[in-house]
Coordinates of C-alpha atoms (C1' of nucleotides) in Angstrom, one line a residue:
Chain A
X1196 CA -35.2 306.5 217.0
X1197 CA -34.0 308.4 213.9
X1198 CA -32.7 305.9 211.3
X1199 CA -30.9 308.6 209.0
X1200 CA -28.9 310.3 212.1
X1201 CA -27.8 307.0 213.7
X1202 CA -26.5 305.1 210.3
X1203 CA -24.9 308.0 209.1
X1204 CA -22.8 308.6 212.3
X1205 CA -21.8 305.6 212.8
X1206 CA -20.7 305.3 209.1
X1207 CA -18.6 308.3 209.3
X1208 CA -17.1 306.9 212.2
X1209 CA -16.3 303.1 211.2
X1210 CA -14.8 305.2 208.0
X1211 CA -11.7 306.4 210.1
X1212 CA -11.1 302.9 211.5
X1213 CA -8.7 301.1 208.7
X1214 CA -10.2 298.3 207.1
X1215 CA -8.4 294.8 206.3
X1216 CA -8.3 293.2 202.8
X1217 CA -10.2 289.9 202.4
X1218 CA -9.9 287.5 200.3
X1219 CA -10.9 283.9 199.7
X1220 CA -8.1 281.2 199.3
X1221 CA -9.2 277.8 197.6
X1222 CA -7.3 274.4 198.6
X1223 CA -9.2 272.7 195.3
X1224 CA -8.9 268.1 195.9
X1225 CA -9.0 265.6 193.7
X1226 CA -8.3 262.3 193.5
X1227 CA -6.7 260.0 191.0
X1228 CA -4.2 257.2 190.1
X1229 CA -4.1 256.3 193.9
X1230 CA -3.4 259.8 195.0
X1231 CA -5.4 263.0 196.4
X1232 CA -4.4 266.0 194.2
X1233 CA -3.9 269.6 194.9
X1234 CA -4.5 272.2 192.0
X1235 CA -2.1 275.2 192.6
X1236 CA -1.4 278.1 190.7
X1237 CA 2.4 280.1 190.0
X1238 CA 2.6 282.9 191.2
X1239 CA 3.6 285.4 187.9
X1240 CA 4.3 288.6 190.5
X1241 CA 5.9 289.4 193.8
X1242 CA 5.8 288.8 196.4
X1243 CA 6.5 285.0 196.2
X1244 CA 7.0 284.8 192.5
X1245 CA 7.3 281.5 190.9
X1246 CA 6.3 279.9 193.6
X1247 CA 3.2 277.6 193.8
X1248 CA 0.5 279.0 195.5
X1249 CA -3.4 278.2 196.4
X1250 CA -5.8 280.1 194.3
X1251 CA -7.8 282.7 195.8
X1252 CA -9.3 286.3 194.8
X1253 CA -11.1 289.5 196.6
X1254 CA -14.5 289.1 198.4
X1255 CA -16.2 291.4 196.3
X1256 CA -17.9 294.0 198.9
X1257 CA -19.2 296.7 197.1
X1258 CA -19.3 300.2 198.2
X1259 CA -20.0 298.3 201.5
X1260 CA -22.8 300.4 202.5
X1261 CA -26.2 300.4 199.8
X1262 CA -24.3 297.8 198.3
X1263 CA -22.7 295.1 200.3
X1264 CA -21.5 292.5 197.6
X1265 CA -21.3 289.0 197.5
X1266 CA -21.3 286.4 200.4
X1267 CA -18.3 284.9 200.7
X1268 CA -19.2 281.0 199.7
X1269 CA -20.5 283.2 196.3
X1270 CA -16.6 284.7 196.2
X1271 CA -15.2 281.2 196.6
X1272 CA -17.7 279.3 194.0
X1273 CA -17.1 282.4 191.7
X1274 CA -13.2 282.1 192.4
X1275 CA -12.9 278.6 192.1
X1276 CA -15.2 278.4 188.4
X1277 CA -12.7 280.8 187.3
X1278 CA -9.6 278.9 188.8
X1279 CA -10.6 275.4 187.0
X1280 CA -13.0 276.7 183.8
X1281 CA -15.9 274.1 185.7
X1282 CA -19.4 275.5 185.7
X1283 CA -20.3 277.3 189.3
X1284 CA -21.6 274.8 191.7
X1285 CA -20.6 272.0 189.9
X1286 CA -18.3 271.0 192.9
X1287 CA -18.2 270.7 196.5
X1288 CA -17.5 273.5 198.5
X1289 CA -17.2 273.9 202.3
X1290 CA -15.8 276.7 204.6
X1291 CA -12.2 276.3 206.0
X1292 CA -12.3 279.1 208.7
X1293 CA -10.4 282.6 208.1
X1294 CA -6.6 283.0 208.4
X1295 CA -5.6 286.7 209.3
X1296 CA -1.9 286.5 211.1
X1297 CA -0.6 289.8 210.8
X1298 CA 2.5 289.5 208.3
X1299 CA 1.1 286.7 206.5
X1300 CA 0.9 288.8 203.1
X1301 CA 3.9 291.1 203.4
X1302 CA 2.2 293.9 200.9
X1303 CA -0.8 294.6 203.5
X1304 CA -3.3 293.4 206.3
X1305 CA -5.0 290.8 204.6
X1306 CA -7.7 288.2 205.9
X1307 CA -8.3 285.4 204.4
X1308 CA -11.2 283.1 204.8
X1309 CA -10.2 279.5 203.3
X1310 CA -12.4 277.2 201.6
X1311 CA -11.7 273.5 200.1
X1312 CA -13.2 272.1 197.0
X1313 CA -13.7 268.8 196.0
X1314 CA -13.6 267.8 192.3
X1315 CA -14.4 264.9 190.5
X1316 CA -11.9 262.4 188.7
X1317 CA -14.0 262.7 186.0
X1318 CA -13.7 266.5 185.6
X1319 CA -10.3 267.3 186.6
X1320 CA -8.4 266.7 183.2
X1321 CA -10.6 270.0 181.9
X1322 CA -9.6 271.7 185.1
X1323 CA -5.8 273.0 183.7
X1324 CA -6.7 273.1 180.1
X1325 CA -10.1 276.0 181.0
X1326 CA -7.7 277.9 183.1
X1327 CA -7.2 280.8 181.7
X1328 CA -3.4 280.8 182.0
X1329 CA -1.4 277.2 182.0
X1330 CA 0.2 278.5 185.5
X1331 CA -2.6 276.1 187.0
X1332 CA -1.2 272.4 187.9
X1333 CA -2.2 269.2 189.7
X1334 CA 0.1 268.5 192.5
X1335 CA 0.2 265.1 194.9
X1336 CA -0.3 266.4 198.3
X1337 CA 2.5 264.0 199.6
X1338 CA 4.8 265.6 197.3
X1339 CA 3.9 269.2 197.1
X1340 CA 6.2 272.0 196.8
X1341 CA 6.6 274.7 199.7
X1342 CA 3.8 277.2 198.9
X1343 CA 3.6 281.0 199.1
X1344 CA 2.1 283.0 202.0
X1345 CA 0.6 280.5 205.3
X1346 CA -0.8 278.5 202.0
X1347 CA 1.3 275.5 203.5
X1348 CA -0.6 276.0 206.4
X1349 CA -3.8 276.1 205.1
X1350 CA -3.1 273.1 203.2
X1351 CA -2.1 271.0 206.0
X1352 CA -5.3 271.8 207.8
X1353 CA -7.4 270.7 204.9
X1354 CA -6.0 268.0 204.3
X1355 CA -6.3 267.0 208.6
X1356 CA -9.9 268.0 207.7
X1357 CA -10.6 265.8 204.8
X1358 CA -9.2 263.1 206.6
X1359 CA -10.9 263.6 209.6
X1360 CA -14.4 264.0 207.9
X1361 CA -14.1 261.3 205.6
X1362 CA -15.2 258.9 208.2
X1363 CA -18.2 261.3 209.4
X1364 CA -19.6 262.3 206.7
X1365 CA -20.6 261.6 202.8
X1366 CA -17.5 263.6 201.7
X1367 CA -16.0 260.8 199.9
X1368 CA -19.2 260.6 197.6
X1369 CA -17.8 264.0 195.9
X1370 CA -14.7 262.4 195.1
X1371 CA -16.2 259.2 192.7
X1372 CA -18.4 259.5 189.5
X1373 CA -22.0 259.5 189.8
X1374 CA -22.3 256.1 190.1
X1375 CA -19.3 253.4 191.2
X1376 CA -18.1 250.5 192.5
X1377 CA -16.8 250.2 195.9
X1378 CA -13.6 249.4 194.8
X1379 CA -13.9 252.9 193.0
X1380 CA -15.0 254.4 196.5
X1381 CA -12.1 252.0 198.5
X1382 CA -9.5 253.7 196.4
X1383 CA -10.8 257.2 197.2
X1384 CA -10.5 256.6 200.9
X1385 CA -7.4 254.9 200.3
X1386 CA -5.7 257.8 198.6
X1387 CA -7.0 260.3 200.9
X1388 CA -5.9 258.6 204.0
X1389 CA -2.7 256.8 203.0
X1390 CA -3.5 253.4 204.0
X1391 CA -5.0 250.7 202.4
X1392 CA -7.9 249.0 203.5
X1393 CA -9.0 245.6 203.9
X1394 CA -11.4 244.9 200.7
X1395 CA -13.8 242.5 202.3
X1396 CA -14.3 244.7 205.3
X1397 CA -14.7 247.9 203.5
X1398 CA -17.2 246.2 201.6
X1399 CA -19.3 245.5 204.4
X1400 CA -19.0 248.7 206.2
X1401 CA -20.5 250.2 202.5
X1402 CA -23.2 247.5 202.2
X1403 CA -24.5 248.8 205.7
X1404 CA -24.9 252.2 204.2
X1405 CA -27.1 250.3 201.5
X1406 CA -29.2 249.3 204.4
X1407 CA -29.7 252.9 205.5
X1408 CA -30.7 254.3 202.4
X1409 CA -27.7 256.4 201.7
X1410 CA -26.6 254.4 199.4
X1411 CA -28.3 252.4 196.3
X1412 CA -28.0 249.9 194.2
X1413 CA -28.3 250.6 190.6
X1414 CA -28.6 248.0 187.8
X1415 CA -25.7 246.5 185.5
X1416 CA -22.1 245.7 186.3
X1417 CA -19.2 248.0 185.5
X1418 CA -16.3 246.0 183.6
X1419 CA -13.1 246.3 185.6
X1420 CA -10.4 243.9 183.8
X1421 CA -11.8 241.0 185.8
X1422 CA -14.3 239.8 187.7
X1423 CA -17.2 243.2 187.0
X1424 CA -18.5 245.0 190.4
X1425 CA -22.0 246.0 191.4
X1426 CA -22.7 249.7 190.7
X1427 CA -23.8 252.2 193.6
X1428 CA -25.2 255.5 193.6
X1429 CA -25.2 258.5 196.2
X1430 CA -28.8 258.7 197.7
X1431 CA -28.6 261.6 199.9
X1432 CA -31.1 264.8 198.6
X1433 CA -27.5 267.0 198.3
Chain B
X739 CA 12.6 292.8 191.2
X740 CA 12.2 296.4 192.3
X741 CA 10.7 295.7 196.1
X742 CA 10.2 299.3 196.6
X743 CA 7.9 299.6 193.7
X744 CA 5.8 297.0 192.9
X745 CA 4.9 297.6 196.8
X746 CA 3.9 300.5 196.3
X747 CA 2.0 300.1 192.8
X748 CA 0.3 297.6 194.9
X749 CA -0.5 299.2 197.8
X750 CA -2.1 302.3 195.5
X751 CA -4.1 299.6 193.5
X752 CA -5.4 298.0 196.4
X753 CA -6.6 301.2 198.1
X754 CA -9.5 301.8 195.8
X755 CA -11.0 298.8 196.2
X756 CA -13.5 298.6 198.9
X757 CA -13.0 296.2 201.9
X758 CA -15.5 295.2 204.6
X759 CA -15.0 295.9 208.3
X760 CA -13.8 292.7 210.2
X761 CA -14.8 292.1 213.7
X762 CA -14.7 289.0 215.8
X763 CA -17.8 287.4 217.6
X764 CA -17.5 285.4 221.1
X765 CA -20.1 282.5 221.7
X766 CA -18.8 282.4 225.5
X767 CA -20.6 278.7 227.0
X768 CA -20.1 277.7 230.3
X769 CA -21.9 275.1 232.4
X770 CA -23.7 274.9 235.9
X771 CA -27.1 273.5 237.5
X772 CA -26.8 271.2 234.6
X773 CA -27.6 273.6 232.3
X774 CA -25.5 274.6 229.3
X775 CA -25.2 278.7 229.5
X776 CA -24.0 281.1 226.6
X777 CA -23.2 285.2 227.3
X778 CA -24.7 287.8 225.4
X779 CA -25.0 291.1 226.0
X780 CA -28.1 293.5 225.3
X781 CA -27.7 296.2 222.6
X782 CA -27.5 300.0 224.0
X783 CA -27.5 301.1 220.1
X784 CA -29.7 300.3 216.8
X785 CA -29.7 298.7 214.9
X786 CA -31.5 295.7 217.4
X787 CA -31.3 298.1 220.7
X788 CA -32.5 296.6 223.3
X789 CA -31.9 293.1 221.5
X790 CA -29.8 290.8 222.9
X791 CA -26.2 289.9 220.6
X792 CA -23.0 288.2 221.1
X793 CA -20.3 289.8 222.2
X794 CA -17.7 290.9 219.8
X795 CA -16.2 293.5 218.8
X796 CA -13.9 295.1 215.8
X797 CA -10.1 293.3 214.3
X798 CA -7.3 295.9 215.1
X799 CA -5.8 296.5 211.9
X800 CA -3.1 299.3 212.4
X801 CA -2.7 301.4 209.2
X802 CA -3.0 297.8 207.5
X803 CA 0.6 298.3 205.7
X804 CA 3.8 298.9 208.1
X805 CA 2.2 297.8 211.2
X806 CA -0.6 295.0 210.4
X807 CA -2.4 295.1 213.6
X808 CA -3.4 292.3 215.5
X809 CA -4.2 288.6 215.2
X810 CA -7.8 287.3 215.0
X811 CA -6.9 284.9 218.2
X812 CA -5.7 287.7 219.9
X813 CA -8.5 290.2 219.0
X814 CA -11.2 287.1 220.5
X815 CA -8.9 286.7 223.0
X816 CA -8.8 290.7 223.8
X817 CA -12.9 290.9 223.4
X818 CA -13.0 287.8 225.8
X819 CA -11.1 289.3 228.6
X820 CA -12.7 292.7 228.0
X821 CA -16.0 291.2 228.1
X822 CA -16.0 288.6 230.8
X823 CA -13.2 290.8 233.1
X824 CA -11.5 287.3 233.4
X825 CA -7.3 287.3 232.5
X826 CA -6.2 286.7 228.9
X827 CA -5.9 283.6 228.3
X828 CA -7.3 282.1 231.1
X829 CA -10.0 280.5 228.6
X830 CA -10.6 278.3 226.0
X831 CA -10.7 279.6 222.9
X832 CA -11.2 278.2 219.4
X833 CA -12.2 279.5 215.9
X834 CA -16.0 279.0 214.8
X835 CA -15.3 280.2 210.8
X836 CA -16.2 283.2 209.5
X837 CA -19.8 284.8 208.9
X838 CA -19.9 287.0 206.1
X839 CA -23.4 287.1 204.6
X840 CA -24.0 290.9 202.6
X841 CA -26.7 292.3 204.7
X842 CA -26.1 290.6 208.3
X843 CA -25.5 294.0 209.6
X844 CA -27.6 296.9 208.0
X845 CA -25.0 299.5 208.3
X846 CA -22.6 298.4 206.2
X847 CA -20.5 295.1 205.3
X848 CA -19.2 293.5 208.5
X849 CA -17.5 290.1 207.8
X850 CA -17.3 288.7 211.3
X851 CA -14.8 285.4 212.6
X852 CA -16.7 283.2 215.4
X853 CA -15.1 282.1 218.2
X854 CA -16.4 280.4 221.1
X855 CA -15.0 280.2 224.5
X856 CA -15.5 277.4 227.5
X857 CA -15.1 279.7 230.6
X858 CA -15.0 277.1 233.8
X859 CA -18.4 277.7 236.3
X860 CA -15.7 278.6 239.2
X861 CA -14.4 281.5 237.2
X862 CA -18.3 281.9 235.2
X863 CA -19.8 284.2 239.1
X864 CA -17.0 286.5 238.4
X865 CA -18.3 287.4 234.9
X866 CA -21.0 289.5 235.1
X867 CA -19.5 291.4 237.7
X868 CA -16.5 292.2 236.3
X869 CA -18.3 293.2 233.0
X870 CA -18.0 297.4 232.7
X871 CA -21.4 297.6 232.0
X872 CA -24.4 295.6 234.0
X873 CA -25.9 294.6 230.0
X874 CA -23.9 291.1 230.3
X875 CA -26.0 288.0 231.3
X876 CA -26.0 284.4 231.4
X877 CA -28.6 282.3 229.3
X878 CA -29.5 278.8 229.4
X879 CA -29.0 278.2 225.4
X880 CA -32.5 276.3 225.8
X881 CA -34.4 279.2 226.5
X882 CA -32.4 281.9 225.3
X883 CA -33.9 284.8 223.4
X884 CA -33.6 285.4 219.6
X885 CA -30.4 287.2 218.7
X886 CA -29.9 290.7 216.5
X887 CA -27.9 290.1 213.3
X888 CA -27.5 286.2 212.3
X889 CA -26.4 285.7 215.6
X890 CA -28.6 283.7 216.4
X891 CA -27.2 280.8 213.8
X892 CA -23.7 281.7 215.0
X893 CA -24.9 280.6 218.5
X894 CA -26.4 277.4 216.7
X895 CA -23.3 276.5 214.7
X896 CA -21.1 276.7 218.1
X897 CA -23.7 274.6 219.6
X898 CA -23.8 271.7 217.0
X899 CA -19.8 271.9 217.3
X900 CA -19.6 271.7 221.1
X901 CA -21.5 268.7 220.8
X902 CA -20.1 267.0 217.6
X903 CA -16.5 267.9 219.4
X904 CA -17.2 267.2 223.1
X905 CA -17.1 263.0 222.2
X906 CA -13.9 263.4 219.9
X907 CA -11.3 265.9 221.9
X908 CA -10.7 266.5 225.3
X909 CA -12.7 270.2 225.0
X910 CA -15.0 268.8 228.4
X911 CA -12.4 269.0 230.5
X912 CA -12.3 273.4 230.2
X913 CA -15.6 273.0 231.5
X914 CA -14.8 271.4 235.3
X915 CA -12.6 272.4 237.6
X916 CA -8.6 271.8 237.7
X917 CA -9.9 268.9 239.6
X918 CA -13.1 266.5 239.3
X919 CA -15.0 263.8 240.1
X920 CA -16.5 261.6 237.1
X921 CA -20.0 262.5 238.0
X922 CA -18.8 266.2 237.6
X923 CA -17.6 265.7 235.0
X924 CA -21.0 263.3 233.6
X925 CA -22.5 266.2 234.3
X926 CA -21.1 268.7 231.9
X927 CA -21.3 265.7 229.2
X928 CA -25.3 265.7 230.2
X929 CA -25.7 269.5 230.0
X930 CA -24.0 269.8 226.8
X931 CA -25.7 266.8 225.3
X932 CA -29.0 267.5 226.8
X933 CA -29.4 263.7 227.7
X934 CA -28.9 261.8 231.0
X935 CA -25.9 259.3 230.5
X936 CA -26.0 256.0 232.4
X937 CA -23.4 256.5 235.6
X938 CA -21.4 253.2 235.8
X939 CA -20.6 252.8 232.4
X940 CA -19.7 257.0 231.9
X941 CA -17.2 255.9 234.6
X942 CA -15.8 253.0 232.9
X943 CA -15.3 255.0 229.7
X944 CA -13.5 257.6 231.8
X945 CA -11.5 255.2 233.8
X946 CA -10.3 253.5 229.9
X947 CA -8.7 257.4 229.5
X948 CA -6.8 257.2 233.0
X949 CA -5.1 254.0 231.5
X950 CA -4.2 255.9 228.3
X951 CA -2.6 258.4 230.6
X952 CA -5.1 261.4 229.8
X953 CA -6.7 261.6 233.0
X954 CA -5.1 261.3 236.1
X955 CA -5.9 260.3 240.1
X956 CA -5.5 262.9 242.2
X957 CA -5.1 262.1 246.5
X958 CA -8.2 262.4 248.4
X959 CA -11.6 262.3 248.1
X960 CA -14.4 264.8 247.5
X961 CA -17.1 264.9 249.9
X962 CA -20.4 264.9 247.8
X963 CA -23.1 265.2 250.1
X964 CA -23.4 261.4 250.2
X965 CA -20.2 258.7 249.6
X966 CA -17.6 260.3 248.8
X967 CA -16.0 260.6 245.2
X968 CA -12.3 260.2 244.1
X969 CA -11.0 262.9 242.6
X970 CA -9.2 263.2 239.0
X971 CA -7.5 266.0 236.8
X972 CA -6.8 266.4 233.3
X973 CA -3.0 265.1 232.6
X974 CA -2.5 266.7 228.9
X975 CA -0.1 269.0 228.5
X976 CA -2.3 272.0 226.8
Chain C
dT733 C1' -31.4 253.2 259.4
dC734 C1' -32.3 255.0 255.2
dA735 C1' -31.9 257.6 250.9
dA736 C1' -28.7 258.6 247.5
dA737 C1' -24.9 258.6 245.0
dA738 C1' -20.3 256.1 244.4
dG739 C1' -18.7 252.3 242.4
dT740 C1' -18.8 247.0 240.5
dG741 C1' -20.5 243.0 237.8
dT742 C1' -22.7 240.9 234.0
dT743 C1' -24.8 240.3 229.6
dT744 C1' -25.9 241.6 224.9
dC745 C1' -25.1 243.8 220.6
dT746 C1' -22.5 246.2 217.2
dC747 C1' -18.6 247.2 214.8
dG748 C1' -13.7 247.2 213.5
dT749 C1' -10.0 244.1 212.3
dA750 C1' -7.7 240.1 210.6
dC751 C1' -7.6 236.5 207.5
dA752 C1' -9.2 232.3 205.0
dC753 C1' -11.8 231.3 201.2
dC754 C1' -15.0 231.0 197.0
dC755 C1' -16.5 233.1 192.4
dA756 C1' -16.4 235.3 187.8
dT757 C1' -14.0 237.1 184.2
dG758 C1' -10.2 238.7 180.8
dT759 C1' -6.0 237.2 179.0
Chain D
dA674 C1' -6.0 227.3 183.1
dC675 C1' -4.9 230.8 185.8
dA676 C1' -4.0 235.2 187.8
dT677 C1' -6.7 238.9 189.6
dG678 C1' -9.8 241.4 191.9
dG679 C1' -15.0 240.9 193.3
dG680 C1' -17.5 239.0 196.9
dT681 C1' -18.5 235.8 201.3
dG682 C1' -17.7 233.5 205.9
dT683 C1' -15.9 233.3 210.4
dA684 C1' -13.8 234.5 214.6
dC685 C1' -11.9 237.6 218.0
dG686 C1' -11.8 241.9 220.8
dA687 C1' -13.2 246.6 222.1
dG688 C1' -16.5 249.3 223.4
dA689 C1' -21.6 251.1 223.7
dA690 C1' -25.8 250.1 226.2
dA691 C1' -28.9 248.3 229.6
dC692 C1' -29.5 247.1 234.2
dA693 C1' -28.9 244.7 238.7
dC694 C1' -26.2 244.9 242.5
dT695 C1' -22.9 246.3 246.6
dT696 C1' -20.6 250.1 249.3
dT697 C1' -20.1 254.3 251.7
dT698 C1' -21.4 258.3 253.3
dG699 C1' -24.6 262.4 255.5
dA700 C1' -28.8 263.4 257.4

DNA sequence: TCAAAAGTGTTTCTCGTACACCCATGT
DNA sequence: ACATGGGTGTACGAGAAACACTTTTGA
């Protein structure tokens, strides 16, 4: 088969077919003082302006043909770095799925595939002071404004999805320094999921983890006011 | 704020920058012979002719401004009837994420939205017939060829879902008929799953969810071959 | 009457939940 | 010394798993 004729047909043709806008939109978590945080940004131009919004940006596609661009978990890491001032890959980052109601954007046909971020207590207080502009601000979830676009929508499925995986998977470990106590890691999965949780019981359900390897010891105490708590650390090869 | 002309500064901005081509791509599963079965069609066209691929096809976008085309549900939905020659919405249908690696498709920058589909194995004879073209075909996903593009780890994704989901929603139950008998219905749970499940307490597990009110008895029995079974249907309102 | 699948019983183990209690520390 | 949160013990119930058993049909 003849390579040139083929890619160049088809090319020509695909050309004529109009083309969506994608973007990536960033719900960016954190968690502190008892409370999962959103960071959203205000919007400075219609439509929507002055209202709080997610942060996002173009997928970068290049000329789309010799030059494709960048993979869209590279626009989000590269979107949210610039978002929060936080070296690239310094956070957690996992895929959403895409949002492309017609109408969602009233300017034009715009796709957008969402991603959530998780950032750590730790780093967050750099997170509004590296943004370039101060229109960047930690919200509570439970007492978020009404956001710009579907963003409310895309919100409310991150957070079901946060809450959902906490129990599945190591997510929470994202959300606690390096190393903690599991009265740290209790507060985290109290904050996300709005409930407390019995201290004894949580304890044990964390202490099996020890047992399977995914979680470790490490040496010392951590000072906490009264009586000091054991120290963990995140095993799992990330 | 001038609405007229910010939209239209906007609109000319947003012209020259290049976006990617948007399709959607349908893992369709279905389930008979105990065997868990995926559609894929085989490639009249390079790149990958002769390869087989999931089925898919381009997002309609309109002119992208006044009239924003259609919905990325709809589009799967549209593909999936067109495809399978099965009504609109006669099928389960639920969003994968998107794919949207630079290079996935050698013409030119394609970001694609998985969906996958559970087509019921009364309606699954009708498929390949009522396909235009004779290219459709039914695999076991066990021994199922390797796909063009990076379809192949679209088809594994959808896999890994279908079984991380089949224990945690009610998703089984679009892959038996209106009606059922538990062992029917162990046997999609053993296809999907790949592993024989132990029949008394499968049925004491399902009998817990007629007490919650999600399945219901149905009059009559179903003649099996041997003693007959009762009969059950799915009591959620969809 | 016999194989095979429907359906029941029983036992063991794990895990979530509730709650009472002891222990170590800063104030 | 005492309040506070770290850490332990115990007991109950639901459900997963293993497996022996009875019942009902078609061939």
């Amino acid at each position: 088969m003849d390579d040139e004729a083929w890619l160049k047909d088809y090319r020509r043709e695909a050309e004529h077919y109009a083309r969506p806008s994608v973007t990536v939109d960033l719900t960016i978590f954190s968690v502190w003082d008892t409370d999962l945080k959103v960071l959203l940004i205000q919007r400075k131009e219609p439509p929507f302006r002055g209202d709080w919004a997610l942060p996002g940006g173009f997928v970068r596609v290049g000329d789309g043909f010799d030059d494709q661009g960048e993979d869209l978990a590279a626009a989000a890491h590269r979107e949210l770095a610039e978002e929060t001032g936080l070296p690239e890959h310094s956070t957690y980052l996992e895929q959403l799925g895409a949002f492309g109601q017609p109408g969602r954007d009233p300017r034009m046909r715009i796709i957008s595939i969402a991603y959530f971020a998780l950032v750590r207590a730790t780093l967050a207080p750099r997170v509004v002071a590296g943004s370039d502009a101060s229109d960047a601000q930690w919200f509570s979830v439970s007492e978020c404004p009404a956001l710009a676009f579907d963003h409310g929508q895309i919100l409310a499925r991150a957070v079901d999805h946060i809450r959902d995986s906490i129990h599945r998977t190591n997510l929470a470990f994202e959300l606690v320094r390096e190393t903690f106590t599991i009265a740290e890691l209790r507060a985290v999965y109290e904050a996300v999921m709005g409930v407390p949780y019995d201290p004894g019981n949580f304890r044990r359900s964390f202490l099996r983890m020890e047992q399977d390897g995914i979680l470790e010891r490490c040496p010392g105490k951590r000072s906490t006011g009264t009586r000091p708590a054991a120290i963990y650390r995140f095993a799992q090869t990330r």
